[in-house]
Tab-separated table of C-alpha atoms in Angstrom:
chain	number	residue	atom	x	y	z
A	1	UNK	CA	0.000	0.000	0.000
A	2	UNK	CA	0.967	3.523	-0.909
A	3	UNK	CA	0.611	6.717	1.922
A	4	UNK	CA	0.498	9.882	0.333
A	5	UNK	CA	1.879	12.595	1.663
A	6	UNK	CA	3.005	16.231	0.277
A	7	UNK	CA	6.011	16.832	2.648
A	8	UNK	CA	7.153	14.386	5.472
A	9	UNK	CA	8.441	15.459	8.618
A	10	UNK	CA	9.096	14.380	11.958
A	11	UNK	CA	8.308	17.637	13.590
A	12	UNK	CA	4.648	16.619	14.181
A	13	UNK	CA	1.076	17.548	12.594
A	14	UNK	CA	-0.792	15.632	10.326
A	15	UNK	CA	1.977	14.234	7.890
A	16	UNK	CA	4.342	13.136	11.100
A	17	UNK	CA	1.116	11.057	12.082
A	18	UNK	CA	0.956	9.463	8.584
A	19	UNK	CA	4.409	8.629	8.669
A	20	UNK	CA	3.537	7.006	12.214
A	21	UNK	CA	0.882	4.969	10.614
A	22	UNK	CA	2.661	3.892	7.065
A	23	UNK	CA	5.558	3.137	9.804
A	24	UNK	CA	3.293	0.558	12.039
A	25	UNK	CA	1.157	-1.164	9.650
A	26	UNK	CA	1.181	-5.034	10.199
A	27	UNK	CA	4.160	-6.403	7.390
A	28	UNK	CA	2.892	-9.740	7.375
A	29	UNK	CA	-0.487	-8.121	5.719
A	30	UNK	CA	1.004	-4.783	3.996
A	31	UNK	CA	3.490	-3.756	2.400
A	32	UNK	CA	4.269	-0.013	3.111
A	33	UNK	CA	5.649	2.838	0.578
A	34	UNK	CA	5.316	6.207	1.631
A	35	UNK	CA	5.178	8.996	-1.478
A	36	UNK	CA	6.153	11.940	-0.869
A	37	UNK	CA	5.143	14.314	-3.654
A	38	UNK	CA	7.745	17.411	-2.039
A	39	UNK	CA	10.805	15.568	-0.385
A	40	UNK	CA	12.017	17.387	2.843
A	41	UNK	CA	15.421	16.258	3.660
A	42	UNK	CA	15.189	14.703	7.314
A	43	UNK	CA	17.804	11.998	8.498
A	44	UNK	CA	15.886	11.330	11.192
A	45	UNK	CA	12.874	10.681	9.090
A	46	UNK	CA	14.707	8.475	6.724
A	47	UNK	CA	16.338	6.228	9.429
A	48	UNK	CA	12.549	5.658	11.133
A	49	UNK	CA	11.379	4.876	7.988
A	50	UNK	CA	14.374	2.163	6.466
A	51	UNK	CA	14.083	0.893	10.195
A	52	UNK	CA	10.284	-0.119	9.536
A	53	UNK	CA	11.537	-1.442	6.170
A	54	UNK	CA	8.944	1.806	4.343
A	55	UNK	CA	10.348	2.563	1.215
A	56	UNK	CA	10.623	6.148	0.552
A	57	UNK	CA	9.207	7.220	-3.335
A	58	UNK	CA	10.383	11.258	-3.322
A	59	UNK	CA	8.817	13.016	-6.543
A	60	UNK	CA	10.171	16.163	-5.534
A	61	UNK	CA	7.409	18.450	-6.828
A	62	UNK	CA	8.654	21.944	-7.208
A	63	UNK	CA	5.193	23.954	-7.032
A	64	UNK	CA	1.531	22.903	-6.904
A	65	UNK	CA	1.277	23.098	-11.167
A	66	UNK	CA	4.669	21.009	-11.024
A	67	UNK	CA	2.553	18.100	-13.478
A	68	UNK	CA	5.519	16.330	-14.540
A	69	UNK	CA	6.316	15.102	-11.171
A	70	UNK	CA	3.398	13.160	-11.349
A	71	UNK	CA	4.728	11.395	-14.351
A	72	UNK	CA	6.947	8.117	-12.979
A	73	UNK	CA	4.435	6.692	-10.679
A	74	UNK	CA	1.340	7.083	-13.525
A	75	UNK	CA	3.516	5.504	-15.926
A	76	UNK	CA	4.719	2.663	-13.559
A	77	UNK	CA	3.041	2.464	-10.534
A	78	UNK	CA	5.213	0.830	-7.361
A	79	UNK	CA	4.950	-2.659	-7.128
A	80	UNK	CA	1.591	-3.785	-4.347
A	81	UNK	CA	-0.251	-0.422	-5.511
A	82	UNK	CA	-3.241	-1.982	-4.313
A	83	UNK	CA	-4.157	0.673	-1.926
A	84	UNK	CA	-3.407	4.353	-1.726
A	85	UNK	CA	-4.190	6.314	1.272
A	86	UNK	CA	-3.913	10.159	1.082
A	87	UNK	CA	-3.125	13.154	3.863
A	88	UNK	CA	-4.547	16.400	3.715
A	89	UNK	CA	-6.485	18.256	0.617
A	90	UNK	CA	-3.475	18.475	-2.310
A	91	UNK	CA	-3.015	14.969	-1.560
A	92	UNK	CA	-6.230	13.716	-1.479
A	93	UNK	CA	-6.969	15.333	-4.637
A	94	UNK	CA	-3.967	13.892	-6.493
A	95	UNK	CA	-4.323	10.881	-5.082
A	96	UNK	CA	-7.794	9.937	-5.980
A	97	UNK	CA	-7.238	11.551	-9.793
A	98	UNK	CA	-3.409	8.992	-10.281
A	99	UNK	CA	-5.472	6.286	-8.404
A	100	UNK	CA	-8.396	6.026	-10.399
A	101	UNK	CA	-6.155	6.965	-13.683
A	102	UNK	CA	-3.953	3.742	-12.687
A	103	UNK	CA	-6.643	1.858	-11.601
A	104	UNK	CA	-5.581	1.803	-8.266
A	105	UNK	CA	-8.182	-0.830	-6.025
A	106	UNK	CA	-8.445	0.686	-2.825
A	107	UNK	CA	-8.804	4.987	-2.807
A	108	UNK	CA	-8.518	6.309	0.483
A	109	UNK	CA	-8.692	10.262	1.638
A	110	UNK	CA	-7.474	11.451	5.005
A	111	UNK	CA	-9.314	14.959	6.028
A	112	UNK	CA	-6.853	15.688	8.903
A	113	UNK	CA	-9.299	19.280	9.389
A	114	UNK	CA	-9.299	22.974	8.059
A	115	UNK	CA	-11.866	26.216	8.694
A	116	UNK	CA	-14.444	24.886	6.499
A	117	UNK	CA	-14.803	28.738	5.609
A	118	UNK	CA	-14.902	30.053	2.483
A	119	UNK	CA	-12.711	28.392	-0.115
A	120	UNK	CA	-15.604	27.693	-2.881
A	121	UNK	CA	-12.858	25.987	-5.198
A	122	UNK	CA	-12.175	23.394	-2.090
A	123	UNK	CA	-15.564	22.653	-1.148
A	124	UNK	CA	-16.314	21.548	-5.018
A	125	UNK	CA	-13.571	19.167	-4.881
A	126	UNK	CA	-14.039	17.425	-1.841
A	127	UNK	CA	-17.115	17.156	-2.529
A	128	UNK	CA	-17.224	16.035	-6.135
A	129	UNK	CA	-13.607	14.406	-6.848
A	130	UNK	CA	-12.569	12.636	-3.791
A	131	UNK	CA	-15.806	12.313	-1.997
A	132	UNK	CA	-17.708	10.848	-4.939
A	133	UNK	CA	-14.665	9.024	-6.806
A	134	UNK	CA	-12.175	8.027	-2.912
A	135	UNK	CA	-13.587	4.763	-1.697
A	136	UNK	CA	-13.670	6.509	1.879
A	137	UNK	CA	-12.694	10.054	3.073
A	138	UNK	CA	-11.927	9.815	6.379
A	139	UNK	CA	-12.960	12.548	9.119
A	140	UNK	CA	-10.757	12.505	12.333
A	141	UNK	CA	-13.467	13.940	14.766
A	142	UNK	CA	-17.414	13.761	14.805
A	143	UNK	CA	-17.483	17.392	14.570
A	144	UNK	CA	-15.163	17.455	11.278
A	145	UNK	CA	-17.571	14.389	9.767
A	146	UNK	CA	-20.745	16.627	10.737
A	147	UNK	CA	-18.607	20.019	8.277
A	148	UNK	CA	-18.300	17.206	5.982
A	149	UNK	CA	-21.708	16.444	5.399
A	150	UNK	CA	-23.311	19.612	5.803
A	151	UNK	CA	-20.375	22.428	4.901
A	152	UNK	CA	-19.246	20.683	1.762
A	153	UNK	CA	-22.026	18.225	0.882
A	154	UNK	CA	-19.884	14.922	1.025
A	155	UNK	CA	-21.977	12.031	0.838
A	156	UNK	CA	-22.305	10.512	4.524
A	157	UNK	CA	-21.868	7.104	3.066
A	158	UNK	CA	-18.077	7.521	2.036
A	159	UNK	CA	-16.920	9.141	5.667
A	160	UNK	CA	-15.462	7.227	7.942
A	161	UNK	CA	-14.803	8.369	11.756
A	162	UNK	CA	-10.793	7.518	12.558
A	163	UNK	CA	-9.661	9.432	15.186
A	164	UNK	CA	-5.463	10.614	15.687
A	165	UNK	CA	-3.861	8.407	18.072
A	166	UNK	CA	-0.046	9.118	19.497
A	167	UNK	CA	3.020	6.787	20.690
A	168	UNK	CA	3.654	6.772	23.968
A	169	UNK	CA	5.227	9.536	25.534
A	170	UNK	CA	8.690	8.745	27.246
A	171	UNK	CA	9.391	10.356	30.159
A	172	UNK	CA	11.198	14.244	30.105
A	173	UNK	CA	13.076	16.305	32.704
A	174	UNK	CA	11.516	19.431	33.131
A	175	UNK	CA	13.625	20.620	35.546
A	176	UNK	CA	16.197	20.499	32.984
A	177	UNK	CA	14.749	22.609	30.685
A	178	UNK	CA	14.046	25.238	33.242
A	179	UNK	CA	17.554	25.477	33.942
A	180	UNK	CA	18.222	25.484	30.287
A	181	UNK	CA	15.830	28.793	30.030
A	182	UNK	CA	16.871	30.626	33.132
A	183	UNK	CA	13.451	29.602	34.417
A	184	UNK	CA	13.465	29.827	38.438
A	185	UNK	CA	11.926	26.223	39.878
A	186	UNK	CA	8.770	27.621	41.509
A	187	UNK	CA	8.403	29.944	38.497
A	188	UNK	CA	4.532	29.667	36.792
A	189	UNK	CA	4.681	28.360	33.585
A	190	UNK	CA	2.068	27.429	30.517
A	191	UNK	CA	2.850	26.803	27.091
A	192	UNK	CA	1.973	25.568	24.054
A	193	UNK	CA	3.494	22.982	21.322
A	194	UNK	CA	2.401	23.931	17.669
A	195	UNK	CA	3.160	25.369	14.287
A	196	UNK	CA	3.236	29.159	13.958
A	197	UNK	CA	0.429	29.632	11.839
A	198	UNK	CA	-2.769	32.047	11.689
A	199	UNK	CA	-5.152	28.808	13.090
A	200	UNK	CA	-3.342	28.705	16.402
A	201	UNK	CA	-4.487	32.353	17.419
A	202	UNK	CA	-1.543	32.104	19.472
A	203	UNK	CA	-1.401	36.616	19.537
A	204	UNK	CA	-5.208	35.382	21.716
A	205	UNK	CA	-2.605	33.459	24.676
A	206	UNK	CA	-0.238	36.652	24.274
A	207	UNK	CA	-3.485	38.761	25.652
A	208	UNK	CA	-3.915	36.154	28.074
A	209	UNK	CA	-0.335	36.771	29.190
A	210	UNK	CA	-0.941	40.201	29.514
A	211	UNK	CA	-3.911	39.654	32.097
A	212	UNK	CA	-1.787	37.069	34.089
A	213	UNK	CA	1.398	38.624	34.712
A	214	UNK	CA	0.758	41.173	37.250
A	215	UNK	CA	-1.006	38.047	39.700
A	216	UNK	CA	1.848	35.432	38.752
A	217	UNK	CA	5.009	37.126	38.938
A	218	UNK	CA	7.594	35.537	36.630
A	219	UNK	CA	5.141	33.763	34.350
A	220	UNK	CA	6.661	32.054	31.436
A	221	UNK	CA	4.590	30.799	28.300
A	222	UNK	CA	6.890	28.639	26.295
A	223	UNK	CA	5.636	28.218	22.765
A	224	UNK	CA	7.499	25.572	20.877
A	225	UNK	CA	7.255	25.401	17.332
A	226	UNK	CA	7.916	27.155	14.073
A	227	UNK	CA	6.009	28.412	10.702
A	228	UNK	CA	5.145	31.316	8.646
A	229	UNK	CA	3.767	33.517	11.513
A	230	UNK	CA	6.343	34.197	13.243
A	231	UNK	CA	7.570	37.543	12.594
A	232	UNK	CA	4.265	38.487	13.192
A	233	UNK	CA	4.027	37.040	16.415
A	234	UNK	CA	7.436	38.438	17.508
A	235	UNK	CA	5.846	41.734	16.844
A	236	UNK	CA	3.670	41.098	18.716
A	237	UNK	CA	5.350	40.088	21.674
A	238	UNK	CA	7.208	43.193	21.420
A	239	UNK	CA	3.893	45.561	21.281
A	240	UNK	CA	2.745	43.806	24.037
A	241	UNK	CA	5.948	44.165	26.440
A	242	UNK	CA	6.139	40.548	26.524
A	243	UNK	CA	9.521	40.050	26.035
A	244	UNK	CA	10.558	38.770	29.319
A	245	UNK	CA	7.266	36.659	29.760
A	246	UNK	CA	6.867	34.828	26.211
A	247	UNK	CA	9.587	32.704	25.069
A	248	UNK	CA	9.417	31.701	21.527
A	249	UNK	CA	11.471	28.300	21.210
A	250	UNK	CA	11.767	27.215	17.833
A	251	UNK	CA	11.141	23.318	16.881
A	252	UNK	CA	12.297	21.287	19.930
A	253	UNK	CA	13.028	17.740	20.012
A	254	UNK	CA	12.432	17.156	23.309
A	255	UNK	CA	8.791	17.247	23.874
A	256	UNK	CA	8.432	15.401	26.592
A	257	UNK	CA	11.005	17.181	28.716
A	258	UNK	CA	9.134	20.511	27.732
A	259	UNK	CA	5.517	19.319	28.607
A	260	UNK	CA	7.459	18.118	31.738
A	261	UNK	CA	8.309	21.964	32.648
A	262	UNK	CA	4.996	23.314	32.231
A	263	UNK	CA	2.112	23.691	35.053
A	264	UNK	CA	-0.625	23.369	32.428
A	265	UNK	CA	-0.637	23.167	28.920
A	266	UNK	CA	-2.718	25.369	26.120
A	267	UNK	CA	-4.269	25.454	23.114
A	268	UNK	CA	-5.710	28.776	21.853
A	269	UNK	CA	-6.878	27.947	18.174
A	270	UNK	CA	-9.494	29.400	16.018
A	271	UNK	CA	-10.065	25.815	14.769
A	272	UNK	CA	-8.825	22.001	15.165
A	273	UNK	CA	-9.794	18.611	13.922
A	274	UNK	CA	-8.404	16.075	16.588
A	275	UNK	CA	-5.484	17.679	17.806
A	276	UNK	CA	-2.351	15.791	18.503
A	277	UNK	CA	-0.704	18.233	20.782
A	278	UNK	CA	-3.743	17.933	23.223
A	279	UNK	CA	-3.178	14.407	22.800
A	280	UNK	CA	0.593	15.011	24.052
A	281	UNK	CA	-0.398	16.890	27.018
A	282	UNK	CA	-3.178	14.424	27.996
A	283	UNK	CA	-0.586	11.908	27.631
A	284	UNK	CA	1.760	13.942	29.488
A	285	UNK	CA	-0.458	14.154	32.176
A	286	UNK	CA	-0.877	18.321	32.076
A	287	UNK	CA	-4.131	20.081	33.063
A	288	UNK	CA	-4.772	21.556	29.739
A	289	UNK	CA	-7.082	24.711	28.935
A	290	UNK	CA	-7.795	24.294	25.426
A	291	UNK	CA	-10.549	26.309	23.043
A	292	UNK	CA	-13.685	24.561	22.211
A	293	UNK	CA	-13.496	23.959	19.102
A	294	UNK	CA	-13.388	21.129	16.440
A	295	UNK	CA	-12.904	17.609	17.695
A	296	UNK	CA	-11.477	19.294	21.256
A	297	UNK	CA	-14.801	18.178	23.225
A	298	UNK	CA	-14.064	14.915	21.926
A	299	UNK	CA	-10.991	14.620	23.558
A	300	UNK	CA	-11.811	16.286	27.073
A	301	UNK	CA	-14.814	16.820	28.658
A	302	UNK	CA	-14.862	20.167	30.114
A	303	UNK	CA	-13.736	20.144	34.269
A	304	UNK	CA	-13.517	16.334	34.163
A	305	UNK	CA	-10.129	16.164	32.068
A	306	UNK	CA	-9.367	19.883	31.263
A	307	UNK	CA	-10.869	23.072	30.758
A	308	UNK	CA	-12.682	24.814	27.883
A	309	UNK	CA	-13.277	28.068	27.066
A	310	UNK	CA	-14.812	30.246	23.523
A	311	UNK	CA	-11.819	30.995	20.974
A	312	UNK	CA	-11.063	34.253	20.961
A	313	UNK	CA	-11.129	35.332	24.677
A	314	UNK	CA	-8.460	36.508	26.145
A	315	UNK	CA	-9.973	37.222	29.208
A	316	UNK	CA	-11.844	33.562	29.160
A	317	UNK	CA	-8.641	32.078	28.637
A	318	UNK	CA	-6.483	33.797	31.108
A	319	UNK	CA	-9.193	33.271	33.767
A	320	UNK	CA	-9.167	29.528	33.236
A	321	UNK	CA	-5.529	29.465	33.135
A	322	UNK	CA	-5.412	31.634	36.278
A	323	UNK	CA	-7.104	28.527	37.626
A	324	UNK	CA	-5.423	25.978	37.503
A	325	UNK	CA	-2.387	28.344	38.891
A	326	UNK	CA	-3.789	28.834	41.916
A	327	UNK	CA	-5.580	25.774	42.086
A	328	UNK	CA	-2.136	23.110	41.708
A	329	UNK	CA	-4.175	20.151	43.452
A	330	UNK	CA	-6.987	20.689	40.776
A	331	UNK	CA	-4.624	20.789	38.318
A	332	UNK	CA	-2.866	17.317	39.321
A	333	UNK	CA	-6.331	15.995	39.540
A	334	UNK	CA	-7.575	17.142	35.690
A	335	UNK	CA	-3.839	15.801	34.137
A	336	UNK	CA	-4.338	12.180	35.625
A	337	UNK	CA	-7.861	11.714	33.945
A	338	UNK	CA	-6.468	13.533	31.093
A	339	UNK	CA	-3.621	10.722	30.531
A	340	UNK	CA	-6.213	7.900	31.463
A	341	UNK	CA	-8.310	9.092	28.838
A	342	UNK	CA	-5.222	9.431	26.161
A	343	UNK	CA	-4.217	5.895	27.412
A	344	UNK	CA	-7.590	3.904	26.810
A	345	UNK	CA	-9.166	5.472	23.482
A	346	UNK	CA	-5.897	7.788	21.590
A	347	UNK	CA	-3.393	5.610	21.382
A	348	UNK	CA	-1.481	5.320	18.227
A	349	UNK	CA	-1.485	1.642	18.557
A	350	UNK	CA	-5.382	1.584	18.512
A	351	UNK	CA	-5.819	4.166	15.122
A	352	UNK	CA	-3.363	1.653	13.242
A	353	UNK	CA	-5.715	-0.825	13.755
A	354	UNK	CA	-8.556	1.235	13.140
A	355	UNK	CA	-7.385	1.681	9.888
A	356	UNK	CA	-5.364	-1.344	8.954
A	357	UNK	CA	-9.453	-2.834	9.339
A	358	UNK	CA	-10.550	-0.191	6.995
A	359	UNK	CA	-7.634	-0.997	4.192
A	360	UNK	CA	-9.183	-5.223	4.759
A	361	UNK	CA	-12.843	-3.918	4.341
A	362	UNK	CA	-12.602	-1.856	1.004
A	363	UNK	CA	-9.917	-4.063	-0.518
A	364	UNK	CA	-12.550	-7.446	0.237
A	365	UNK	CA	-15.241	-5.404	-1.461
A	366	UNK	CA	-13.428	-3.617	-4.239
A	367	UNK	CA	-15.063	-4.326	-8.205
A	368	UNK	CA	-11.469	-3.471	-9.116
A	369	UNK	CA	-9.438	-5.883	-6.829
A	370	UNK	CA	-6.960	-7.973	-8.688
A	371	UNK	CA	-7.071	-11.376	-9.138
């Protein structure tokens, strides 16, 4: 079986999760390739993969018209192309156009979220390329499914509910990384592991900083992660007089050692499908404050394993963060049925074979299975 994927990366997100999967699938049943249309050059990426014995197919796509990079596997498809299984919109529409042109038995589209706002061009295509010609398009959280169906008119028939799962989470020092940052022991800290990118409304936890600061003296918010906002949010920090509270890390390897520092976790997005970082902190054990949005009410039931507040409140946020601050004995108590919960239904172990029974299911009833 083929996973599609634009770029790989080990970094996290919804492509690091398909890499996961492709990495874990069951050899004696599957035989894994992972395509990856734009090739990111990641030695760490490549020695997880060879070690799972994935072959790598790079195309190396230069731009989203880039047609001819599409040309080697149309003309000779890799050998067991009896299933492809697609990540994220470019991918799922390029991979249910070459699977269908190649004959491909087994079409399968991975909606890993997005706004479901606007974007006329996207809707139509989702809804009349890969929902009507994918064999499933899968929805990671009910609330996604529900967008699905009545947002972009897929046909209810062709979704399938998978939610994310994650590894388990090694232990971290956190103390460690305190000393690392010049962060005092006793020192309140939050903080947040994502991409820099509009979504995350991260400039929304800045505000929240702002309200917190003067009751928590040395309050840190560590925000781990890169992307294309973040000049914007450096500005930010700086217009805010933040620069001594808000540390902007970069990509870190060592998540676990930096969930490890924190006294609760966040999550201040406009939007989210089934969000891996929450996933992280649950698994972590963190008391998280996280927007409701997307699949997040899935995940944690409001008081019982975190808390939840409207997206774009600053002052919502910053109260509930405030919170768990004060309240560290509260806090214990929402991380511990946080990391039950991750343990027992979001385990990467139990999405693999979630899916590995959807690739059995379509491939026994496919009218173009091989012989």
């Amino acid at each position: 079986m083929i996973t599609l994927v634009d770029r790989p990366t080990v970094t996290g997100g919804a492509e690091r999760l398909a890499v996961q999967v492709a990495a874990r699938l069951d050899r004696e049943r599957f035989e894994s390739v992972l395509c990856a249309s734009r090739r990111t050059d990641e030695p760490l990426l490549d020695q997880e993969l060879a070690d799972a014995g994935v072959e790598v197919l790079a195309l190396g796509r230069g731009s989203k018209l880039d047609l001819g990079a599409w040309r080697p596997p149309v003309r000779r498809p890799p050998p067991g192309a009896d299933i492809v299984h697609a990540h994220m919109f470019g991918s799922n529409v390029w991979g249910t156009v070459l699977g269908r042109l190649t004959r491909v038995p087994v079409v399968v589209a991975h909606e890993h979220t997005w706004s479901f706002e606007g974007q006329p061009a996207r809707r139509f295509l989702d809804r009349e390329l890969v929902g009507r010609f994918a064999d499933a398009f899968v929805a990671v959280a009910a609330e996604d499914r529900r967008k699905m169906i009545e947002v972009e008119g897929v046909d209810p028939n062709k979704i399938r509910l998978i939610p994310n799962g994650i590894p388990d989470l090694p232990s971290g020092d956190g103390g460690a990384v305190r000393r690392e940052l010049g962060i005092e022991a006793d020192a309140p800290v939050i903080g947040i592991v994502c991409e820099l990118r509009a979504q995350k409304a991260l400039e929304i936890l800045f505000e929240a900083a702002v309200r917190l600061r003067d009751e928590f003296p040395g309050l840190k918010v560590l925000v781990a992660g890169d992307g294309p906002e973040r000049e914007r949010l450096e500005e930010a920090v700086r217009r805010l007089a933040l620069e001594d509270t808000v540390l902007l890390l970069g990509i870190r390897r060592d998540i676990p050692a930096l969930l490890d520092a924190l006294d609760a976790a966040v999550l201040s997005s406009d939007y989210e499908g089934s969000p891996l970082s929450v996933m992280e902190y649950m698994a972590a054990g963190k008391a998280i404050v996280s927007t409701r949005v997307g699949g997040v009410p899935e995940l944690l039931e409001h008081g019982r394993h975190g808390l939840l507040v409207e997206p774009r409140d600053p002052a919502a946020l910053a109260e509930a963060v405030g919170k768990l601050l004060r309240e560290p004995g509260e806090a214990v108590r929402l991380g511990r049925e946080a990391r039950e919960r991750q343990r027992s239904e979001y385990s990467l172990a139990a999405m693999v074979r979630r899916v590995e029974a959807l690739y059995e299911e379509l491939w026994l009833t496919s009218p173009r299975r091989r012989a």
